[in-house]
Structure formats: C-alpha cells, structure tokens
PDB file of C-alpha atoms and ligand atoms in Angstrom:
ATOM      1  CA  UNK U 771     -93.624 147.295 199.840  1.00 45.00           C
ATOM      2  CA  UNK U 772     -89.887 147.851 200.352  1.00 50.00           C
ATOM      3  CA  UNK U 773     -89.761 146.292 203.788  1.00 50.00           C
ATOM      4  CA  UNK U 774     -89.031 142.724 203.187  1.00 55.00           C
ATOM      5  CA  UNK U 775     -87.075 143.430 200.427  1.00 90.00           C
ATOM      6  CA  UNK U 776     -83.527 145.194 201.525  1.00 96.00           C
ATOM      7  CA  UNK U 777     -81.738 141.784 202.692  1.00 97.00           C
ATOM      8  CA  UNK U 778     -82.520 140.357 199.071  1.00 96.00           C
ATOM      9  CA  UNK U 779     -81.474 143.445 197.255  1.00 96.00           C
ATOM     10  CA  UNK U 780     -78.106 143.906 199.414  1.00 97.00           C
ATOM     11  CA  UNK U 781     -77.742 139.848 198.731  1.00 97.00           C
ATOM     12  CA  UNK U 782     -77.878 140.605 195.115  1.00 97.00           C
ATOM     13  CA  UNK U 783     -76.118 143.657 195.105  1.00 97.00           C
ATOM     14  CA  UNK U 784     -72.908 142.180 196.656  1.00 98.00           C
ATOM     15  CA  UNK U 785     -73.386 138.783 195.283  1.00 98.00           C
ATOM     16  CA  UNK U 786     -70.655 138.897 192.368  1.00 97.00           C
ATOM     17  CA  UNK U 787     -68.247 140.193 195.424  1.00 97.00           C
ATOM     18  CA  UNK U 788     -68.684 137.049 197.665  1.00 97.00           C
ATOM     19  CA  UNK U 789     -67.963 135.012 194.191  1.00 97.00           C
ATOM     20  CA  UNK U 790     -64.975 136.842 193.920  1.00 96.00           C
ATOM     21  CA  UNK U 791     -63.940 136.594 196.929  1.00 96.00           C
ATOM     22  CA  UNK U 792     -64.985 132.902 197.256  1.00 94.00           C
ATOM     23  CA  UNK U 793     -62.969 132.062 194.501  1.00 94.00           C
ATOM     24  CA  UNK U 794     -59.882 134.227 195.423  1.00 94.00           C
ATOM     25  CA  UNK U 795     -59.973 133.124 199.106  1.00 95.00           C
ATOM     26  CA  UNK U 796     -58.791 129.636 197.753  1.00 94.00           C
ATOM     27  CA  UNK U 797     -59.584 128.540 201.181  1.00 96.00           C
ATOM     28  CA  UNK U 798     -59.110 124.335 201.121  1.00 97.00           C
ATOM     29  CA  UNK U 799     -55.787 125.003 199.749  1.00 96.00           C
ATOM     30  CA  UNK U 800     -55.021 127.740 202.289  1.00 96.00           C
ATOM     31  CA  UNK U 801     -56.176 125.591 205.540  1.00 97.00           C
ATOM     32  CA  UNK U 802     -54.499 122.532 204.072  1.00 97.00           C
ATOM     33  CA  UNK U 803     -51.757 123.209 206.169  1.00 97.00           C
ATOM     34  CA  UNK U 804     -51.057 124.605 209.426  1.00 97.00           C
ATOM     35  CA  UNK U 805     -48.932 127.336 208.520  1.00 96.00           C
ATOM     36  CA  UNK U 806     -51.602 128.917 205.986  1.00 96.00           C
ATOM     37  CA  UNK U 807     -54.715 128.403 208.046  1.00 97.00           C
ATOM     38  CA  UNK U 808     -52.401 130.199 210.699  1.00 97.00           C
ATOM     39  CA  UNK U 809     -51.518 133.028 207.554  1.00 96.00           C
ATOM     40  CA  UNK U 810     -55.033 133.587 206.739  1.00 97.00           C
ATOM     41  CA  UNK U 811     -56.011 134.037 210.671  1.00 98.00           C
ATOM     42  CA  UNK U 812     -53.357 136.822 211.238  1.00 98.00           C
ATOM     43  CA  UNK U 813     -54.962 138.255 208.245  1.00 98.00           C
ATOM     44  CA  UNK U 814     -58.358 138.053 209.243  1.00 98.00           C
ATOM     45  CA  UNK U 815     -56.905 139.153 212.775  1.00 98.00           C
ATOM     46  CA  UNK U 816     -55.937 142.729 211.247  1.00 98.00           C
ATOM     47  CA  UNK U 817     -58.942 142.904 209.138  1.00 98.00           C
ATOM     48  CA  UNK U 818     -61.548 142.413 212.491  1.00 98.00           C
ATOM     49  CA  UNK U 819     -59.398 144.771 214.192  1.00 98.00           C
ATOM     50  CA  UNK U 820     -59.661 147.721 211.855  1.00 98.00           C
ATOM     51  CA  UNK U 821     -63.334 146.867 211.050  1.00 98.00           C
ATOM     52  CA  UNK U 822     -64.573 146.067 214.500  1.00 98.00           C
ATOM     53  CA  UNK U 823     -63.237 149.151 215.732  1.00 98.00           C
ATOM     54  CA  UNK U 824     -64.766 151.585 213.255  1.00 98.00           C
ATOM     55  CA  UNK U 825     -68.608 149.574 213.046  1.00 98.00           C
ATOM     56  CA  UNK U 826     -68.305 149.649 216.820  1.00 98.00           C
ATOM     57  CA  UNK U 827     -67.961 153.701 217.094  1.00 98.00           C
ATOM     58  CA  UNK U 828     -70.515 154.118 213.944  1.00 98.00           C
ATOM     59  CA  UNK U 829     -73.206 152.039 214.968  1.00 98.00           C
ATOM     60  CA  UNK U 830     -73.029 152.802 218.463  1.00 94.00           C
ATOM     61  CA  UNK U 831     -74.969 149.987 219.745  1.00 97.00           C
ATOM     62  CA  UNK U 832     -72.916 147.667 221.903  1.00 98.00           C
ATOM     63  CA  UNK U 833     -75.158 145.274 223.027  1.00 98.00           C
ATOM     64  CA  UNK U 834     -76.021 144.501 219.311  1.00 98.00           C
ATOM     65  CA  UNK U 835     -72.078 144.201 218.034  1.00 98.00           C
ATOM     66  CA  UNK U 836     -70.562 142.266 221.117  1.00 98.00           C
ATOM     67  CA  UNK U 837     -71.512 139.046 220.667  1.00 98.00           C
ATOM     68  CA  UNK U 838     -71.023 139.342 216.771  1.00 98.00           C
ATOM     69  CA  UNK U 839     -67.002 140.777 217.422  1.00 98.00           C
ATOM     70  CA  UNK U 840     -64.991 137.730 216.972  1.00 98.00           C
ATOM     71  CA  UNK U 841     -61.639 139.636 217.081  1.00 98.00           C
ATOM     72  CA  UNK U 842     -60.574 137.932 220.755  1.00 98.00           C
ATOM     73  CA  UNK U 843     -61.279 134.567 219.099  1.00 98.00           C
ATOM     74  CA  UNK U 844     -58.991 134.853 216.346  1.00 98.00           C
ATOM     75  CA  UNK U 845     -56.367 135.682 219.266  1.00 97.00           C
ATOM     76  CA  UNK U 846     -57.229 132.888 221.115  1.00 97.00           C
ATOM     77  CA  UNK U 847     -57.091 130.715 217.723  1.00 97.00           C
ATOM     78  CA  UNK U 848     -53.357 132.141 217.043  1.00 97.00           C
ATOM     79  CA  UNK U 849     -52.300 131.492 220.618  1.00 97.00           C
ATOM     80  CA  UNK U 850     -53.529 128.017 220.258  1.00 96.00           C
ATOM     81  CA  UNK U 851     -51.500 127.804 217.045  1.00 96.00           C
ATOM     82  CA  UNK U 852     -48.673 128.812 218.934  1.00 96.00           C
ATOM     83  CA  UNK U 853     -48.255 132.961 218.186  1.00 96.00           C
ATOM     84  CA  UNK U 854     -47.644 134.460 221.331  1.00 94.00           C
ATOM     85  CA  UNK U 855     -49.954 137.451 222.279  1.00 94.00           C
ATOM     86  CA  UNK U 856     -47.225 140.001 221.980  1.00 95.00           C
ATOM     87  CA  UNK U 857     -47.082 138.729 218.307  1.00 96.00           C
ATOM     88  CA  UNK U 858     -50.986 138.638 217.667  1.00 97.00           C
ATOM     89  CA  UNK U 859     -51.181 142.218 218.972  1.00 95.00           C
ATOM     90  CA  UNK U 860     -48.389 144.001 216.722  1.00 96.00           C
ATOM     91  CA  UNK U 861     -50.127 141.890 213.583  1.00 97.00           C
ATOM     92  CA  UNK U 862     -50.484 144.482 211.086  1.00 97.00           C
ATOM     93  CA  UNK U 863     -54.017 145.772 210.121  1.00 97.00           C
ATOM     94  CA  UNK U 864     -55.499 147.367 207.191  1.00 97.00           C
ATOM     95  CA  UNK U 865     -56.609 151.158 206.752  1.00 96.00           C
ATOM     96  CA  UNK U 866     -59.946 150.956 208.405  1.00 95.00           C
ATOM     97  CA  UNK U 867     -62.629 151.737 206.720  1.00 97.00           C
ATOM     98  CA  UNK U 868     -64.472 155.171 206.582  1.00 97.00           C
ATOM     99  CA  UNK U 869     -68.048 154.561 207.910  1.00 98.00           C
ATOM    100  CA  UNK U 870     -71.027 157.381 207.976  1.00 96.00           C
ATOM    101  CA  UNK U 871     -73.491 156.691 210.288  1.00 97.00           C
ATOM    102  CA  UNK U 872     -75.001 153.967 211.473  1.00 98.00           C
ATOM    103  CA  UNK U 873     -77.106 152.019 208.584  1.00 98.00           C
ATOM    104  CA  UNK U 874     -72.972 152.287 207.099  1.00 98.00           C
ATOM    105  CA  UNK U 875     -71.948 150.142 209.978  1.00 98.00           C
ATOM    106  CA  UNK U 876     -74.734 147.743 208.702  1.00 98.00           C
ATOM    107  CA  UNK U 877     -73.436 147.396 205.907  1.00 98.00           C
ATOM    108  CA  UNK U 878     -70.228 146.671 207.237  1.00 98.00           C
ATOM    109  CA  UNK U 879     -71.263 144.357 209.707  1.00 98.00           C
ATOM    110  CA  UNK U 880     -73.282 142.495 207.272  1.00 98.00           C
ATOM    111  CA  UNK U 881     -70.109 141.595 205.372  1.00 98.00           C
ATOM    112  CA  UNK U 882     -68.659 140.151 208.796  1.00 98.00           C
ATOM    113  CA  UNK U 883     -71.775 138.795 209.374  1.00 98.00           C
ATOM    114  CA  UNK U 884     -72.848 136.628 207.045  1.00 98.00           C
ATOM    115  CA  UNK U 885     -69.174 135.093 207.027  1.00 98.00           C
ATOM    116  CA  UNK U 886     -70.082 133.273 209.709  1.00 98.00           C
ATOM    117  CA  UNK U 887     -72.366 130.981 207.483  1.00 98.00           C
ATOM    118  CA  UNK U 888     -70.088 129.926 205.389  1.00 97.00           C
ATOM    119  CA  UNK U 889     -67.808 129.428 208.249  1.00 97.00           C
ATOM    120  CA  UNK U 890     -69.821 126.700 209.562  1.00 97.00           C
ATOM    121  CA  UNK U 891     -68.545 124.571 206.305  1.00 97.00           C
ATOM    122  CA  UNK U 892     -64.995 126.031 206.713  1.00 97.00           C
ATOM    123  CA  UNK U 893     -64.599 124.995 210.518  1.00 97.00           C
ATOM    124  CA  UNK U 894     -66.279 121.504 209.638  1.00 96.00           C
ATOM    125  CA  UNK U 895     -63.562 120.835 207.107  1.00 97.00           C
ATOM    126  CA  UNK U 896     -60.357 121.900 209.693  1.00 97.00           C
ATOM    127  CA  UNK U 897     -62.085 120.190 212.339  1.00 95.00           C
ATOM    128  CA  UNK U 898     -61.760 117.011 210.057  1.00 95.00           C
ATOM    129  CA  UNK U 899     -58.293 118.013 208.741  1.00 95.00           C
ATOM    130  CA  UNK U 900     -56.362 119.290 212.133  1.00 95.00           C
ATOM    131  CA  UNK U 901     -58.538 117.434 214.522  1.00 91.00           C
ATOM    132  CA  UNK U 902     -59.568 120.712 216.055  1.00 89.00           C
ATOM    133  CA  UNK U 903     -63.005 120.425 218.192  1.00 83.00           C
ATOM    134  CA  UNK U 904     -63.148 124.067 219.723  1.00 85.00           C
ATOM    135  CA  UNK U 905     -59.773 125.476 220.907  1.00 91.00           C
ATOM    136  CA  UNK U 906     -58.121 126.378 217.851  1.00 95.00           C
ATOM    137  CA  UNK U 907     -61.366 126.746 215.845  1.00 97.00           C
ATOM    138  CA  UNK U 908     -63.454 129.481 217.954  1.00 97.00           C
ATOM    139  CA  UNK U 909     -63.781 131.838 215.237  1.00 98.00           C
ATOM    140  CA  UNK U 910     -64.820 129.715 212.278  1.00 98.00           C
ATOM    141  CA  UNK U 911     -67.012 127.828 215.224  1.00 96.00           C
ATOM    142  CA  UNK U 912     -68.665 131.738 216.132  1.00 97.00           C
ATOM    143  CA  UNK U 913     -72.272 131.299 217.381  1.00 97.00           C
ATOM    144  CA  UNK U 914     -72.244 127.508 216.473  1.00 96.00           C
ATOM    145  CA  UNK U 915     -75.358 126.051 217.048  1.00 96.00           C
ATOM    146  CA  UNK U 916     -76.839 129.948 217.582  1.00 98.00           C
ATOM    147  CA  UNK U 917     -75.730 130.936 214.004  1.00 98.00           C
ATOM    148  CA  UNK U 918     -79.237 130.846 212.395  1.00 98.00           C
ATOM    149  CA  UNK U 919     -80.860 132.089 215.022  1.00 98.00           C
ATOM    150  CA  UNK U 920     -78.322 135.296 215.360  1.00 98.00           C
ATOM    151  CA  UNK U 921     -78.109 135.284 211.412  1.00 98.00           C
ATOM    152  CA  UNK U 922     -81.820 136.106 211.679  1.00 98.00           C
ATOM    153  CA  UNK U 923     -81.945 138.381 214.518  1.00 98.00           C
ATOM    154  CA  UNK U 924     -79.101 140.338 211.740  1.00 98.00           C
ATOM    155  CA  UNK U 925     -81.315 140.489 209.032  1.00 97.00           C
ATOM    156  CA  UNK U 926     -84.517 141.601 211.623  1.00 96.00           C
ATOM    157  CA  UNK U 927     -82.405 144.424 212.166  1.00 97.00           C
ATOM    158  CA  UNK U 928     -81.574 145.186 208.793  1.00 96.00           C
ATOM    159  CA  UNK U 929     -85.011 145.745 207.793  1.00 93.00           C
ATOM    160  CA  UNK U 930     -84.383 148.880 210.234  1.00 94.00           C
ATOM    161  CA  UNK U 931     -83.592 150.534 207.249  1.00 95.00           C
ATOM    162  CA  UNK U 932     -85.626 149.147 204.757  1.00 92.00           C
ATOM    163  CA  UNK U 933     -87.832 152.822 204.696  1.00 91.00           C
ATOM    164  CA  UNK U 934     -84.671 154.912 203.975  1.00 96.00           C
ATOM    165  CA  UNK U 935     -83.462 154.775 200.551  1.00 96.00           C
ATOM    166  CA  UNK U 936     -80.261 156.805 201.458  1.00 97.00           C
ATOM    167  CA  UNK U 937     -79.301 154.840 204.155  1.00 97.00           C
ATOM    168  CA  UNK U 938     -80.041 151.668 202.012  1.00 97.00           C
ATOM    169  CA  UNK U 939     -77.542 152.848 200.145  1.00 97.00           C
ATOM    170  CA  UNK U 940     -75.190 154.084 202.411  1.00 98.00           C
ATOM    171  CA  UNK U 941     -75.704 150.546 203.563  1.00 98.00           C
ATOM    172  CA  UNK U 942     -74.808 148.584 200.579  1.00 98.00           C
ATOM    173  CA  UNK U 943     -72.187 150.816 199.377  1.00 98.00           C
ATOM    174  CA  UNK U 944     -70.461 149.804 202.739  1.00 98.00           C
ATOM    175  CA  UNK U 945     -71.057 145.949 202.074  1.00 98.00           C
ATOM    176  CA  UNK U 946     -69.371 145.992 198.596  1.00 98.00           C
ATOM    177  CA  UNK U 947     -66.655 148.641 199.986  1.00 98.00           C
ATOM    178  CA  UNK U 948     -65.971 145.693 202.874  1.00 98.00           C
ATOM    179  CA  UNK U 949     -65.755 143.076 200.394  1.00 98.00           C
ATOM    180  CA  UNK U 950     -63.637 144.559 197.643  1.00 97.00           C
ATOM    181  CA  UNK U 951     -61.533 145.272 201.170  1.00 98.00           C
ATOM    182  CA  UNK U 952     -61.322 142.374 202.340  1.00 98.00           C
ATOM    183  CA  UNK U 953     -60.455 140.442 199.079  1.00 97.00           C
ATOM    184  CA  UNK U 954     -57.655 142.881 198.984  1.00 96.00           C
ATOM    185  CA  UNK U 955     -56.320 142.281 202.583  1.00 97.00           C
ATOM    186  CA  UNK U 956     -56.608 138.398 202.619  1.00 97.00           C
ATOM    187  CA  UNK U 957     -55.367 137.857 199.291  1.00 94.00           C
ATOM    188  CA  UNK U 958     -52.621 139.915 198.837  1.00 88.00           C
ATOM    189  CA  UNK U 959     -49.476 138.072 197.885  1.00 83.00           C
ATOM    190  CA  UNK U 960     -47.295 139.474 201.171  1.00 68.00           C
ATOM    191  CA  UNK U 961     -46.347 137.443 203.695  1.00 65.00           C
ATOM    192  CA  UNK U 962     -47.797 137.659 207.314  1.00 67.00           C
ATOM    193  CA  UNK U 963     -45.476 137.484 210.280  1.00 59.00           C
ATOM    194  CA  UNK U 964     -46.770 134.537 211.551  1.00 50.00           C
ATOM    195  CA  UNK U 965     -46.759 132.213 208.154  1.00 44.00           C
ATOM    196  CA  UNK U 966     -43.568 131.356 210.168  1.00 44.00           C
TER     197      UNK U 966
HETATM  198  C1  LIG R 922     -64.194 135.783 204.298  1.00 91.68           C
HETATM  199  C2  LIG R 922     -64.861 135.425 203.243  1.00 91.68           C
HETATM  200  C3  LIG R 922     -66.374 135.457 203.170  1.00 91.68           C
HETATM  201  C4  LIG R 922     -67.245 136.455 203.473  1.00 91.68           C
HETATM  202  C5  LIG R 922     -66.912 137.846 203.968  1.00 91.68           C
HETATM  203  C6  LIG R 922     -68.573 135.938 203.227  1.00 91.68           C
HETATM  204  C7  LIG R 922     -69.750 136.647 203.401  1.00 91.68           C
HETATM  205  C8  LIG R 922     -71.003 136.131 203.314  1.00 91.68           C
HETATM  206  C9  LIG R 922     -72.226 136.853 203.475  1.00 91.68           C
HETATM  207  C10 LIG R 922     -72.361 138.339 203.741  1.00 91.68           C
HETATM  208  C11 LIG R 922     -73.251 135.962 203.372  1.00 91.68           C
HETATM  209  C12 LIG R 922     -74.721 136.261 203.543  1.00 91.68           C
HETATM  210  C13 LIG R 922     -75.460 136.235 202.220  1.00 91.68           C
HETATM  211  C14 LIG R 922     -76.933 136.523 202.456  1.00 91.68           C
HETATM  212  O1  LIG R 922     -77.277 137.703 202.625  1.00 91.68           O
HETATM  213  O2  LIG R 922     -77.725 135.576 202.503  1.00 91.68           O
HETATM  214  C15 LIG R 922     -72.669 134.674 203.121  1.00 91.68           C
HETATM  215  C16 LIG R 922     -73.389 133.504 202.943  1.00 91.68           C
HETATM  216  C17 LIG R 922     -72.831 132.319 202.568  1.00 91.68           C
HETATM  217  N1  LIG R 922     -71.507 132.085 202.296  1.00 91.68           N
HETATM  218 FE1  LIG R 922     -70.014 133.396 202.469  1.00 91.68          FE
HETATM  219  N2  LIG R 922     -68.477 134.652 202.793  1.00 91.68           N
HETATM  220  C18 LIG R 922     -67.157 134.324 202.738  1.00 91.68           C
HETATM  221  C19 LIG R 922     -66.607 133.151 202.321  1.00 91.68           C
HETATM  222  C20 LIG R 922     -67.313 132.071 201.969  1.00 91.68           C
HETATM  223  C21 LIG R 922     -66.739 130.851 201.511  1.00 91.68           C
HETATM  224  C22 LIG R 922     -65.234 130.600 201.292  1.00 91.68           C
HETATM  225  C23 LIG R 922     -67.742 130.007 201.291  1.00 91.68           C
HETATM  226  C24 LIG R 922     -67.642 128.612 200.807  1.00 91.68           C
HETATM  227  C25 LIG R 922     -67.427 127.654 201.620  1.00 91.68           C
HETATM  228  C26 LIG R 922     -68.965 130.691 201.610  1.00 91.68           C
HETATM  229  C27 LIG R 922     -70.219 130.144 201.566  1.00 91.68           C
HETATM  230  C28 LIG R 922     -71.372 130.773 201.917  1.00 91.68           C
HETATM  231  C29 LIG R 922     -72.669 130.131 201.988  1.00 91.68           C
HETATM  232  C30 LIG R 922     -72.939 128.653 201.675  1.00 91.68           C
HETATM  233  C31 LIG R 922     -73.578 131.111 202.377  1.00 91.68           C
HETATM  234  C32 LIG R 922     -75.083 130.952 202.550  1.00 91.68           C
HETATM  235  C33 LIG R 922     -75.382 130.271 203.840  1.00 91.68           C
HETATM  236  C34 LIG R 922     -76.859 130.181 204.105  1.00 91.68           C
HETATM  237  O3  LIG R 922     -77.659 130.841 203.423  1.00 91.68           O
HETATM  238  O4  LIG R 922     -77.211 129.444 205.023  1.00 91.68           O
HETATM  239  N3  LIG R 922     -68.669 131.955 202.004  1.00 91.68           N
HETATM  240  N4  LIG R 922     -71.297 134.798 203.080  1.00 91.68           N
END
C-alpha cells in the first residue's frame, strides 16, 4: 500500500519549496547575460560542493552518486566562461548540510536530482541565447538524452524506503531542508567573486 506512493508524497511535500524557489531563482533574467549565468554557476559551484560531499559520505554508495555529481561540470562550465581553476576552487561554499543516514542523503539527493529536469528547459534556453552546444553548458546538459531514464532509475531507488516511515521522513525533512538551503545560497543578494 505505501510502496508506490513515497515519490508522490515527497513531490507534494516539497512542492511549495520548488515554487519558491522557482520564482526566486529568477533564472531568464539571471542567464540573460554572461556575467549572471557565470554568478549563479559559482553559486551552484559552492552549493554541489558542500552537498556532494556530505550525500556522498551518508549514503555511502558510490556507484549510485557518481554519475549524478555534477560538481566537475560546473568547473569545467566556469573555466569555459573564463574563471581560472585556482578561482573555481577557492569559490566559497555554504555550511553543508547535516545528514543522518542514508534514506537523509535521499532526500538530499533528490533535491539535486530532480534539478536536472528542469535543467533540460534551462540549458535549451542558453543554448539559444549564448550559442552554447556542450562546452559551457555540461551541467544544465547533465545526463541529456539519459535524463529520464536516470530520473527513473532515482525514483526506483527511492521506493527503497517506501516501508520505513522514519526514514521517509528523515527523507523528506532532508528534501525541504535542501531546498529552503538552496534558495538561501543562490539568492542571496552578495556578490560572487566571479560576477566579475
Ligand atoms: C535549482 C533550482 C531547482 C531545483 C533544486 C529543482 C528541483 C526539482 C525537483 C526535485 C524536481 C522533481 C519533482 C518530482 O518529484 O517529480 C523538479 C522537477 C521539475 N522542475 Fe525543478 N528545480 C529547480 C528549478 C526549476 C526551474 C527554474 C524550473 C523552470 C524552468 C523547473 C522546472 C521543473 C519541471 C518542469 C519539473 C518536472 C519535469 C518532469 O516531470 O519531467 N525547476 N525540479
């Protein structure tokens, strides 16, 4: 009975978070130019860092996270935008996250996740504004053609926990704790480094 449930309950759950952070992201303003989509990479930069790092040592399951970190693609997307490495390395980063456990580092991950769905759009629209094709656009690009098929291979494994009503919600209170986080981080009025 609660099997096939937990994806639609966490998508509710954290539903009036991606609308808030939808709306806050003010992304077609923020890519309009190459300076901001370069600000809101170096933010995304730090935020990948801190989270990949604490999902990785939570969930513990390598094979799983590496092809979902997209942290050396946002480097390679500032280097193409001309920060040098030195520069994408000293970016700063937010407080990680404190993560229990591995259904936690769902939750997490989720949040990570499912940005790469709406990503598809976003890359679509720089691709048509810059005249990106790949370089430049890796991490908006992510699995590409592979995102529904990895998208569902996430939510297969999500159902992992579908029996477990504390890690469920372990699990979800880690998805909204990522959003509200990452609202915070990316649209906080301080300037990056590499706005330039
Ligand atoms: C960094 C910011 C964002 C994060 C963290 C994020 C996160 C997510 C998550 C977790 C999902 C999966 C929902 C589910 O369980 O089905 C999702 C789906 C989606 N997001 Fe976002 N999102 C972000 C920004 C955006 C923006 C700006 C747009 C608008 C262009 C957008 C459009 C969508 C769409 C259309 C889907 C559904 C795609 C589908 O079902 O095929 N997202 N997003």
């Amino acid at each position: 009975m609660r099997r096939d449930g937990l994806h639609a309950r966490l998508r509710a759950a954290t539903d009036p978070a991606h609308r808030a952070l939808e709306a806050g992201l003010d992304w077609q303003a923020r890519v309009a130019t190459l300076p901001g989509y370069r600000d809101l990479l170096a933010r995304l930069h730090g935020f990948h860092a801190s989270w990949e790092h604490a999902i990785g040592a939570q969930l513990a399951d390598e094979p799983f996270l590496a092809p979902r970190r997209r942290l050396a693609l946002l480097a390679a997307d500032l280097d193409h935008l001309g920060l040098a490495p030195a520069a994408v390395v000293a970016l700063p980063r937010p407080e990680p996250i404190a993560l229990d456990g591995p259904a936690a580092a769902m939750g997490a991950l989720y949040v990570l996740e499912g940005s790469t769905l709406g990503g598809q759009l976003i890359g679509r629209h720089i691709a048509g504004l810059h005249g990106f094709s790949e370089t430049g656009l890796t991490y908006y690009r992510a699995h590409g053609p592979r995102t529904g098929a990895m998208w569902a291979a996430f939510r297969t494994r999500l159902e992992d926990f579908a029996d477990d009503p504390a890690a469920e919600t372990a699990l979800t209170g880690a998805a909204v704790a990522t959003f509200a986080a990452m609202r915070a981080w990316l649209c906080a009025p301080h300037a990056m480094p590499a706005a330039g």
